[in-house]
PDB file of C-alpha atoms in Angstrom:
ATOM      1  CA  UNK K   1     -25.120  96.944 168.461  1.00  0.00           C
ATOM      2  CA  UNK K   2     -23.024  94.406 170.393  1.00  0.00           C
ATOM      3  CA  UNK K   3     -22.767  96.479 173.566  1.00  0.00           C
ATOM      4  CA  UNK K   4     -25.163  94.188 175.401  1.00  0.00           C
ATOM      5  CA  UNK K   5     -23.295  90.978 174.447  1.00  0.00           C
ATOM      6  CA  UNK K   6     -20.446  89.857 176.687  1.00  0.00           C
ATOM      7  CA  UNK K   7     -17.564  87.562 175.820  1.00  0.00           C
ATOM      8  CA  UNK K   8     -19.171  84.840 177.916  1.00  0.00           C
ATOM      9  CA  UNK K   9     -22.332  85.120 175.850  1.00  0.00           C
ATOM     10  CA  UNK K  10     -20.342  84.601 172.642  1.00  0.00           C
ATOM     11  CA  UNK K  11     -18.473  81.714 174.271  1.00  0.00           C
ATOM     12  CA  UNK K  12     -21.751  79.914 175.003  1.00  0.00           C
ATOM     13  CA  UNK K  13     -23.543  80.541 171.687  1.00  0.00           C
ATOM     14  CA  UNK K  14     -25.213  77.387 170.384  1.00  0.00           C
ATOM     15  CA  UNK K  15     -23.644  76.465 167.036  1.00  0.00           C
ATOM     16  CA  UNK K  16     -25.238  73.122 166.146  1.00  0.00           C
ATOM     17  CA  UNK K  17     -26.476  69.851 167.586  1.00  0.00           C
ATOM     18  CA  UNK K  18     -24.862  66.419 167.281  1.00  0.00           C
ATOM     19  CA  UNK K  19     -26.662  63.288 168.494  1.00  0.00           C
ATOM     20  CA  UNK K  20     -28.986  65.378 170.666  1.00  0.00           C
ATOM     21  CA  UNK K  21     -26.158  67.386 172.236  1.00  0.00           C
ATOM     22  CA  UNK K  22     -25.852  71.126 171.722  1.00  0.00           C
ATOM     23  CA  UNK K  23     -22.354  72.201 170.708  1.00  0.00           C
ATOM     24  CA  UNK K  24     -21.158  75.692 171.654  1.00  0.00           C
ATOM     25  CA  UNK K  25     -18.127  77.713 170.599  1.00  0.00           C
ATOM     26  CA  UNK K  26     -16.508  76.752 173.885  1.00  0.00           C
ATOM     27  CA  UNK K  27     -17.048  73.057 173.084  1.00  0.00           C
ATOM     28  CA  UNK K  28     -15.429  73.467 169.666  1.00  0.00           C
ATOM     29  CA  UNK K  29     -12.398  75.134 171.248  1.00  0.00           C
ATOM     30  CA  UNK K  30     -12.079  72.400 173.889  1.00  0.00           C
ATOM     31  CA  UNK K  31     -12.474  69.714 171.198  1.00  0.00           C
ATOM     32  CA  UNK K  32      -9.655  71.222 169.102  1.00  0.00           C
ATOM     33  CA  UNK K  33      -7.373  71.490 172.142  1.00  0.00           C
ATOM     34  CA  UNK K  34      -8.117  67.851 173.048  1.00  0.00           C
ATOM     35  CA  UNK K  35      -7.281  66.734 169.501  1.00  0.00           C
ATOM     36  CA  UNK K  36      -3.989  68.651 169.558  1.00  0.00           C
ATOM     37  CA  UNK K  37      -3.073  67.035 172.875  1.00  0.00           C
ATOM     38  CA  UNK K  38      -3.960  63.598 171.462  1.00  0.00           C
ATOM     39  CA  UNK K  39      -1.760  64.135 168.386  1.00  0.00           C
ATOM     40  CA  UNK K  40       1.153  65.369 170.523  1.00  0.00           C
ATOM     41  CA  UNK K  41       0.887  62.382 172.871  1.00  0.00           C
ATOM     42  CA  UNK K  42       0.568  59.915 169.973  1.00  0.00           C
ATOM     43  CA  UNK K  43       3.664  61.327 168.259  1.00  0.00           C
ATOM     44  CA  UNK K  44       5.615  61.365 171.518  1.00  0.00           C
ATOM     45  CA  UNK K  45       4.760  57.715 172.203  1.00  0.00           C
ATOM     46  CA  UNK K  46       5.615  56.815 168.585  1.00  0.00           C
ATOM     47  CA  UNK K  47       9.053  58.423 168.784  1.00  0.00           C
ATOM     48  CA  UNK K  48       9.693  56.955 172.230  1.00  0.00           C
ATOM     49  CA  UNK K  49       8.827  53.450 171.017  1.00  0.00           C
ATOM     50  CA  UNK K  50      10.996  53.861 167.923  1.00  0.00           C
ATOM     51  CA  UNK K  51      14.060  54.812 169.981  1.00  0.00           C
ATOM     52  CA  UNK K  52      13.453  52.190 172.681  1.00  0.00           C
ATOM     53  CA  UNK K  53      12.889  49.305 170.257  1.00  0.00           C
ATOM     54  CA  UNK K  54      15.912  50.224 168.143  1.00  0.00           C
ATOM     55  CA  UNK K  55      18.093  50.253 171.258  1.00  0.00           C
ATOM     56  CA  UNK K  56      16.886  46.745 172.035  1.00  0.00           C
ATOM     57  CA  UNK K  57      18.083  45.589 168.626  1.00  0.00           C
ATOM     58  CA  UNK K  58      14.750  45.197 166.848  1.00  0.00           C
ATOM     59  CA  UNK K  59      14.823  45.461 163.068  1.00  0.00           C
ATOM     60  CA  UNK K  60      13.083  48.372 161.325  1.00  0.00           C
ATOM     61  CA  UNK K  61      10.842  45.929 159.458  1.00  0.00           C
ATOM     62  CA  UNK K  62       9.628  44.450 162.740  1.00  0.00           C
ATOM     63  CA  UNK K  63       8.977  47.632 164.686  1.00  0.00           C
ATOM     64  CA  UNK K  64       7.362  49.747 161.951  1.00  0.00           C
ATOM     65  CA  UNK K  65       3.941  47.978 161.923  1.00  0.00           C
ATOM     66  CA  UNK K  66       3.790  47.992 165.731  1.00  0.00           C
ATOM     67  CA  UNK K  67       4.618  51.693 165.902  1.00  0.00           C
ATOM     68  CA  UNK K  68       2.087  52.557 163.192  1.00  0.00           C
ATOM     69  CA  UNK K  69      -0.722  50.592 164.847  1.00  0.00           C
ATOM     70  CA  UNK K  70       0.058  52.122 168.239  1.00  0.00           C
ATOM     71  CA  UNK K  71       0.076  55.621 166.740  1.00  0.00           C
ATOM     72  CA  UNK K  72      -3.286  55.238 164.999  1.00  0.00           C
ATOM     73  CA  UNK K  73      -4.819  53.536 168.039  1.00  0.00           C
ATOM     74  CA  UNK K  74      -3.836  56.475 170.241  1.00  0.00           C
ATOM     75  CA  UNK K  75      -5.267  58.918 167.708  1.00  0.00           C
ATOM     76  CA  UNK K  76      -8.594  57.084 167.603  1.00  0.00           C
ATOM     77  CA  UNK K  77      -8.683  56.943 171.401  1.00  0.00           C
ATOM     78  CA  UNK K  78      -7.864  60.665 171.559  1.00  0.00           C
ATOM     79  CA  UNK K  79     -10.767  61.474 169.229  1.00  0.00           C
ATOM     80  CA  UNK K  80     -13.063  59.357 171.399  1.00  0.00           C
ATOM     81  CA  UNK K  81     -11.938  61.217 174.542  1.00  0.00           C
ATOM     82  CA  UNK K  82     -12.337  64.595 172.821  1.00  0.00           C
ATOM     83  CA  UNK K  83     -15.960  63.853 171.950  1.00  0.00           C
ATOM     84  CA  UNK K  84     -16.678  62.666 175.475  1.00  0.00           C
ATOM     85  CA  UNK K  85     -15.147  65.808 176.962  1.00  0.00           C
ATOM     86  CA  UNK K  86     -17.700  67.988 175.162  1.00  0.00           C
ATOM     87  CA  UNK K  87     -20.517  65.645 176.145  1.00  0.00           C
ATOM     88  CA  UNK K  88     -21.134  63.758 172.894  1.00  0.00           C
ATOM     89  CA  UNK K  89     -21.491  60.041 173.741  1.00  0.00           C
ATOM     90  CA  UNK K  90     -19.965  57.370 171.528  1.00  0.00           C
ATOM     91  CA  UNK K  91     -23.342  55.773 170.777  1.00  0.00           C
ATOM     92  CA  UNK K  92     -24.768  59.050 169.572  1.00  0.00           C
ATOM     93  CA  UNK K  93     -21.651  59.751 167.566  1.00  0.00           C
ATOM     94  CA  UNK K  94     -21.870  56.377 165.831  1.00  0.00           C
ATOM     95  CA  UNK K  95     -25.522  56.989 165.049  1.00  0.00           C
ATOM     96  CA  UNK K  96     -24.695  60.356 163.528  1.00  0.00           C
ATOM     97  CA  UNK K  97     -21.829  58.803 161.589  1.00  0.00           C
ATOM     98  CA  UNK K  98     -24.218  56.193 160.240  1.00  0.00           C
ATOM     99  CA  UNK K  99     -26.561  58.885 158.968  1.00  0.00           C
ATOM    100  CA  UNK K 100     -23.665  60.742 157.357  1.00  0.00           C
ATOM    101  CA  UNK K 101     -22.498  57.501 155.775  1.00  0.00           C
ATOM    102  CA  UNK K 102     -25.903  56.939 154.226  1.00  0.00           C
ATOM    103  CA  UNK K 103     -25.925  60.494 152.898  1.00  0.00           C
ATOM    104  CA  UNK K 104     -22.491  60.129 151.354  1.00  0.00           C
ATOM    105  CA  UNK K 105     -23.489  56.825 149.797  1.00  0.00           C
ATOM    106  CA  UNK K 106     -20.808  54.614 148.380  1.00  0.00           C
ATOM    107  CA  UNK K 107     -18.234  57.357 147.966  1.00  0.00           C
ATOM    108  CA  UNK K 108     -16.292  56.397 151.105  1.00  0.00           C
ATOM    109  CA  UNK K 109     -16.433  52.641 150.623  1.00  0.00           C
ATOM    110  CA  UNK K 110     -13.078  52.418 148.866  1.00  0.00           C
ATOM    111  CA  UNK K 111     -11.420  54.677 151.448  1.00  0.00           C
ATOM    112  CA  UNK K 112     -12.781  52.586 154.304  1.00  0.00           C
ATOM    113  CA  UNK K 113     -11.750  49.345 152.592  1.00  0.00           C
ATOM    114  CA  UNK K 114      -8.217  50.666 152.064  1.00  0.00           C
ATOM    115  CA  UNK K 115      -7.923  51.757 155.698  1.00  0.00           C
ATOM    116  CA  UNK K 116      -9.128  48.410 157.034  1.00  0.00           C
ATOM    117  CA  UNK K 117      -6.807  46.599 154.621  1.00  0.00           C
ATOM    118  CA  UNK K 118      -3.920  48.766 155.821  1.00  0.00           C
ATOM    119  CA  UNK K 119      -4.584  47.862 159.455  1.00  0.00           C
ATOM    120  CA  UNK K 120      -4.754  44.150 158.606  1.00  0.00           C
ATOM    121  CA  UNK K 121      -1.582  44.267 156.502  1.00  0.00           C
ATOM    122  CA  UNK K 122       0.349  45.980 159.292  1.00  0.00           C
ATOM    123  CA  UNK K 123      -1.070  43.564 161.852  1.00  0.00           C
ATOM    124  CA  UNK K 124      -0.108  40.500 159.816  1.00  0.00           C
ATOM    125  CA  UNK K 125       3.307  41.842 158.848  1.00  0.00           C
ATOM    126  CA  UNK K 126       2.815  40.695 155.254  1.00  0.00           C
ATOM    127  CA  UNK K 127       4.291  43.902 153.839  1.00  0.00           C
ATOM    128  CA  UNK K 128       7.047  45.718 155.706  1.00  0.00           C
ATOM    129  CA  UNK K 129       9.270  48.678 154.937  1.00  0.00           C
ATOM    130  CA  UNK K 130      12.323  47.443 153.033  1.00  0.00           C
ATOM    131  CA  UNK K 131      10.606  44.388 151.550  1.00  0.00           C
ATOM    132  CA  UNK K 132      11.005  43.873 147.813  1.00  0.00           C
ATOM    133  CA  UNK K 133       7.635  42.997 146.298  1.00  0.00           C
ATOM    134  CA  UNK K 134       6.211  42.490 142.818  1.00  0.00           C
ATOM    135  CA  UNK K 135       2.619  43.324 141.919  1.00  0.00           C
ATOM    136  CA  UNK K 136       1.637  42.945 138.273  1.00  0.00           C
ATOM    137  CA  UNK K 137       4.470  44.617 136.342  1.00  0.00           C
ATOM    138  CA  UNK K 138       5.664  46.725 139.278  1.00  0.00           C
ATOM    139  CA  UNK K 139       8.643  45.502 141.282  1.00  0.00           C
ATOM    140  CA  UNK K 140      10.376  47.559 143.917  1.00  0.00           C
ATOM    141  CA  UNK K 141      11.166  48.175 147.559  1.00  0.00           C
ATOM    142  CA  UNK K 142       8.447  49.120 150.026  1.00  0.00           C
ATOM    143  CA  UNK K 143       9.221  52.737 150.889  1.00  0.00           C
ATOM    144  CA  UNK K 144       6.336  53.466 153.251  1.00  0.00           C
ATOM    145  CA  UNK K 145       3.154  51.875 154.550  1.00  0.00           C
ATOM    146  CA  UNK K 146       0.148  53.926 155.598  1.00  0.00           C
ATOM    147  CA  UNK K 147      -3.489  53.518 156.479  1.00  0.00           C
ATOM    148  CA  UNK K 148      -4.708  54.149 152.932  1.00  0.00           C
ATOM    149  CA  UNK K 149      -1.873  53.097 150.643  1.00  0.00           C
ATOM    150  CA  UNK K 150       1.591  51.580 150.360  1.00  0.00           C
ATOM    151  CA  UNK K 151       4.405  53.344 148.497  1.00  0.00           C
ATOM    152  CA  UNK K 152       6.848  51.300 146.409  1.00  0.00           C
ATOM    153  CA  UNK K 153      10.155  52.632 145.089  1.00  0.00           C
ATOM    154  CA  UNK K 154      11.257  50.986 141.838  1.00  0.00           C
ATOM    155  CA  UNK K 155      14.799  50.421 140.552  1.00  0.00           C
ATOM    156  CA  UNK K 156      14.417  53.567 138.433  1.00  0.00           C
ATOM    157  CA  UNK K 157      13.626  55.576 141.592  1.00  0.00           C
ATOM    158  CA  UNK K 158       9.973  55.973 140.641  1.00  0.00           C
ATOM    159  CA  UNK K 159       7.467  55.961 143.495  1.00  0.00           C
ATOM    160  CA  UNK K 160       4.336  53.903 142.895  1.00  0.00           C
ATOM    161  CA  UNK K 161       1.391  54.344 145.278  1.00  0.00           C
ATOM    162  CA  UNK K 162      -0.667  51.157 145.629  1.00  0.00           C
ATOM    163  CA  UNK K 163      -4.020  51.156 147.481  1.00  0.00           C
ATOM    164  CA  UNK K 164      -3.865  48.786 150.447  1.00  0.00           C
ATOM    165  CA  UNK K 165      -6.954  46.931 149.253  1.00  0.00           C
ATOM    166  CA  UNK K 166      -4.993  45.844 146.153  1.00  0.00           C
ATOM    167  CA  UNK K 167      -2.273  44.287 148.305  1.00  0.00           C
ATOM    168  CA  UNK K 168      -4.761  42.685 150.667  1.00  0.00           C
ATOM    169  CA  UNK K 169      -7.093  41.105 148.102  1.00  0.00           C
ATOM    170  CA  UNK K 170      -4.670  40.194 145.290  1.00  0.00           C
ATOM    171  CA  UNK K 171      -1.680  37.896 144.970  1.00  0.00           C
ATOM    172  CA  UNK K 172       1.765  39.478 144.962  1.00  0.00           C
ATOM    173  CA  UNK K 173       5.329  38.245 145.351  1.00  0.00           C
ATOM    174  CA  UNK K 174       7.381  39.207 148.405  1.00  0.00           C
ATOM    175  CA  UNK K 175      11.001  38.383 147.603  1.00  0.00           C
ATOM    176  CA  UNK K 176      12.321  39.249 151.058  1.00  0.00           C
ATOM    177  CA  UNK K 177       9.524  38.004 153.320  1.00  0.00           C
ATOM    178  CA  UNK K 178      11.778  35.428 155.015  1.00  0.00           C
ATOM    179  CA  UNK K 179      15.299  36.197 153.767  1.00  0.00           C
ATOM    180  CA  UNK K 180      17.058  38.476 151.321  1.00  0.00           C
ATOM    181  CA  UNK K 181      18.700  36.018 148.937  1.00  0.00           C
ATOM    182  CA  UNK K 182      16.829  34.807 145.848  1.00  0.00           C
ATOM    183  CA  UNK K 183      17.467  32.206 143.163  1.00  0.00           C
ATOM    184  CA  UNK K 184      17.874  33.066 139.502  1.00  0.00           C
ATOM    185  CA  UNK K 185      18.099  31.020 136.295  1.00  0.00           C
ATOM    186  CA  UNK K 186      20.316  31.725 133.288  1.00  0.00           C
ATOM    187  CA  UNK K 187      19.491  29.727 130.160  1.00  0.00           C
ATOM    188  CA  UNK K 188      21.752  29.087 127.167  1.00  0.00           C
ATOM    189  CA  UNK K 189      21.605  26.811 124.128  1.00  0.00           C
ATOM    190  CA  UNK K 190      24.497  25.178 122.240  1.00  0.00           C
ATOM    191  CA  UNK K 191      24.620  23.569 118.819  1.00  0.00           C
ATOM    192  CA  UNK K 192      23.867  19.886 118.334  1.00  0.00           C
ATOM    193  CA  UNK K 193      27.086  17.882 118.359  1.00  0.00           C
ATOM    194  CA  UNK K 194      28.642  19.945 121.166  1.00  0.00           C
ATOM    195  CA  UNK K 195      30.390  18.124 124.011  1.00  0.00           C
ATOM    196  CA  UNK K 196      27.726  18.350 126.736  1.00  0.00           C
ATOM    197  CA  UNK K 197      30.174  17.469 129.532  1.00  0.00           C
ATOM    198  CA  UNK K 198      32.487  20.247 128.436  1.00  0.00           C
ATOM    199  CA  UNK K 199      29.595  22.692 128.236  1.00  0.00           C
ATOM    200  CA  UNK K 200      28.504  21.703 131.748  1.00  0.00           C
ATOM    201  CA  UNK K 201      32.008  22.260 133.158  1.00  0.00           C
ATOM    202  CA  UNK K 202      32.284  25.681 131.512  1.00  0.00           C
ATOM    203  CA  UNK K 203      28.919  26.809 132.866  1.00  0.00           C
ATOM    204  CA  UNK K 204      29.897  25.630 136.371  1.00  0.00           C
ATOM    205  CA  UNK K 205      33.104  27.668 136.180  1.00  0.00           C
ATOM    206  CA  UNK K 206      31.247  30.738 134.929  1.00  0.00           C
ATOM    207  CA  UNK K 207      28.724  30.510 137.774  1.00  0.00           C
ATOM    208  CA  UNK K 208      31.454  30.216 140.399  1.00  0.00           C
ATOM    209  CA  UNK K 209      33.534  33.064 138.963  1.00  0.00           C
ATOM    210  CA  UNK K 210      30.705  35.583 138.494  1.00  0.00           C
ATOM    211  CA  UNK K 211      30.653  38.379 141.086  1.00  0.00           C
ATOM    212  CA  UNK K 212      27.461  38.410 143.116  1.00  0.00           C
ATOM    213  CA  UNK K 213      26.751  34.669 142.939  1.00  0.00           C
ATOM    214  CA  UNK K 214      26.605  33.150 146.426  1.00  0.00           C
ATOM    215  CA  UNK K 215      28.727  30.124 147.283  1.00  0.00           C
ATOM    216  CA  UNK K 216      25.938  28.714 149.454  1.00  0.00           C
ATOM    217  CA  UNK K 217      23.673  27.267 148.176  1.00  0.00           C
ATOM    218  CA  UNK K 218      26.093  26.066 145.499  1.00  0.00           C
ATOM    219  CA  UNK K 219      25.269  26.859 141.844  1.00  0.00           C
ATOM    220  CA  UNK K 220      23.969  23.986 139.729  1.00  0.00           C
ATOM    221  CA  UNK K 221      23.868  23.313 135.984  1.00  0.00           C
ATOM    222  CA  UNK K 222      21.095  21.307 134.332  1.00  0.00           C
ATOM    223  CA  UNK K 223      20.858  19.868 130.826  1.00  0.00           C
ATOM    224  CA  UNK K 224      17.271  20.933 130.331  1.00  0.00           C
ATOM    225  CA  UNK K 225      16.126  19.637 126.954  1.00  0.00           C
ATOM    226  CA  UNK K 226      16.713  18.841 123.292  1.00  0.00           C
ATOM    227  CA  UNK K 227      15.200  21.896 121.645  1.00  0.00           C
ATOM    228  CA  UNK K 228      14.373  22.423 117.990  1.00  0.00           C
ATOM    229  CA  UNK K 229      17.782  23.812 117.050  1.00  0.00           C
ATOM    230  CA  UNK K 230      19.860  23.607 120.236  1.00  0.00           C
ATOM    231  CA  UNK K 231      20.812  21.661 123.337  1.00  0.00           C
ATOM    232  CA  UNK K 232      19.444  23.785 126.169  1.00  0.00           C
ATOM    233  CA  UNK K 233      21.202  24.204 129.527  1.00  0.00           C
ATOM    234  CA  UNK K 234      20.249  26.265 132.573  1.00  0.00           C
ATOM    235  CA  UNK K 235      22.377  27.634 135.421  1.00  0.00           C
ATOM    236  CA  UNK K 236      20.586  27.849 138.773  1.00  0.00           C
ATOM    237  CA  UNK K 237      22.316  30.071 141.308  1.00  0.00           C
ATOM    238  CA  UNK K 238      21.574  32.312 144.288  1.00  0.00           C
ATOM    239  CA  UNK K 239      22.247  36.045 144.616  1.00  0.00           C
ATOM    240  CA  UNK K 240      22.062  38.465 147.535  1.00  0.00           C
ATOM    241  CA  UNK K 241      18.772  40.097 146.562  1.00  0.00           C
ATOM    242  CA  UNK K 242      16.213  40.465 143.775  1.00  0.00           C
ATOM    243  CA  UNK K 243      17.781  43.676 142.475  1.00  0.00           C
ATOM    244  CA  UNK K 244      21.083  41.844 141.923  1.00  0.00           C
ATOM    245  CA  UNK K 245      19.679  39.509 139.283  1.00  0.00           C
ATOM    246  CA  UNK K 246      19.941  41.793 136.255  1.00  0.00           C
ATOM    247  CA  UNK K 247      23.561  42.708 136.927  1.00  0.00           C
ATOM    248  CA  UNK K 248      24.595  39.126 137.653  1.00  0.00           C
ATOM    249  CA  UNK K 249      22.777  37.802 134.574  1.00  0.00           C
ATOM    250  CA  UNK K 250      24.500  40.371 132.360  1.00  0.00           C
ATOM    251  CA  UNK K 251      27.962  39.511 133.723  1.00  0.00           C
ATOM    252  CA  UNK K 252      27.276  35.818 133.328  1.00  0.00           C
ATOM    253  CA  UNK K 253      26.150  36.210 129.713  1.00  0.00           C
ATOM    254  CA  UNK K 254      29.346  38.104 128.849  1.00  0.00           C
ATOM    255  CA  UNK K 255      31.476  35.385 130.426  1.00  0.00           C
ATOM    256  CA  UNK K 256      29.556  32.559 128.729  1.00  0.00           C
ATOM    257  CA  UNK K 257      29.985  34.169 125.316  1.00  0.00           C
ATOM    258  CA  UNK K 258      33.714  34.690 125.898  1.00  0.00           C
ATOM    259  CA  UNK K 259      34.331  31.132 127.126  1.00  0.00           C
ATOM    260  CA  UNK K 260      32.299  29.551 124.330  1.00  0.00           C
ATOM    261  CA  UNK K 261      34.298  31.517 121.728  1.00  0.00           C
ATOM    262  CA  UNK K 262      37.555  30.339 123.298  1.00  0.00           C
ATOM    263  CA  UNK K 263      36.429  26.693 123.295  1.00  0.00           C
ATOM    264  CA  UNK K 264      34.839  26.781 119.845  1.00  0.00           C
ATOM    265  CA  UNK K 265      31.324  26.097 121.132  1.00  0.00           C
ATOM    266  CA  UNK K 266      28.585  27.518 118.935  1.00  0.00           C
ATOM    267  CA  UNK K 267      25.388  29.157 120.147  1.00  0.00           C
ATOM    268  CA  UNK K 268      22.939  28.337 117.344  1.00  0.00           C
ATOM    269  CA  UNK K 269      20.051  30.312 115.964  1.00  0.00           C
ATOM    270  CA  UNK K 270      16.835  28.864 114.470  1.00  0.00           C
ATOM    271  CA  UNK K 271      17.160  27.780 110.827  1.00  0.00           C
ATOM    272  CA  UNK K 272      14.552  26.618 108.328  1.00  0.00           C
ATOM    273  CA  UNK K 273      15.034  24.616 105.123  1.00  0.00           C
ATOM    274  CA  UNK K 274      12.633  25.468 102.292  1.00  0.00           C
ATOM    275  CA  UNK K 275      11.820  22.787  99.676  1.00  0.00           C
ATOM    276  CA  UNK K 276       9.981  23.545  96.444  1.00  0.00           C
ATOM    277  CA  UNK K 277       7.803  20.870  94.924  1.00  0.00           C
ATOM    278  CA  UNK K 278       8.407  22.031  91.327  1.00  0.00           C
ATOM    279  CA  UNK K 279      11.788  22.877  89.815  1.00  0.00           C
ATOM    280  CA  UNK K 280      12.504  26.601  89.674  1.00  0.00           C
ATOM    281  CA  UNK K 281      13.653  28.053  86.356  1.00  0.00           C
ATOM    282  CA  UNK K 282      16.201  30.847  86.423  1.00  0.00           C
ATOM    283  CA  UNK K 283      15.435  33.846  84.255  1.00  0.00           C
ATOM    284  CA  UNK K 284      17.881  36.245  82.715  1.00  0.00           C
ATOM    285  CA  UNK K 285      18.139  39.934  83.421  1.00  0.00           C
ATOM    286  CA  UNK K 286      15.705  40.801  80.599  1.00  0.00           C
ATOM    287  CA  UNK K 287      13.058  38.472  81.942  1.00  0.00           C
ATOM    288  CA  UNK K 288      13.711  35.813  79.261  1.00  0.00           C
ATOM    289  CA  UNK K 289      14.632  32.245  80.119  1.00  0.00           C
ATOM    290  CA  UNK K 290      18.322  31.533  79.567  1.00  0.00           C
ATOM    291  CA  UNK K 291      19.269  29.592  76.414  1.00  0.00           C
TER     292      UNK K 291
END
């Protein structure tokens, strides 16, 4: 049945048409080879840049966006070259892509938005690997940044994948955008009648003696307000990073409690006095009023 068909005939069989250009089996093979070459070159350049920039002393946070953008740019250029090799012009390809986009409708809008947001985020350097960020109730270290999403690793070693559009269009906190150290506040209330100067001195000593509190900037103590049942103070100090705050706060609370006990300083709790307009009458155990 196939005795009259040569390998060359199979190689040149018309498979389909794209933008007015007939694509054969040979074209598909050449296109795949061109894509493989593009991926190999892009990865080689990426690894070469990573090694070269690290040797020059560049930080990982600085070089990662540049390497990512270079890698994706080379891939896009490789795809463009692959289409041109098989004779499909860019204008025709874009026209065909537009038709496909209309057919698919709005299904790819979110994917496209996330990819564009990823490129802009990497270009601006707003989010870098190693940064500690907080978005809504999620706080953690940026583990990886990609074209579609950003991966955050929390303190509990959970990995949260956030679409890039969320980071690009919404407000979030970057604790390490400029430097690692962050400020933290520790509040405490003492009973009315306490010696406020003595309380201030104790809190200063606690702040200076707590492991993890930086000497510069120096810790400060503020008498914040006269609250409903306490005199409220706050310690303002700096720690090495955002993940240090919980540990430092816990140590500081232990030390404050110990020092206050030694000095006889009371930490009050809210109390309420209840007054009855009419006199209450005590009843006996059998429900009768006492004689």
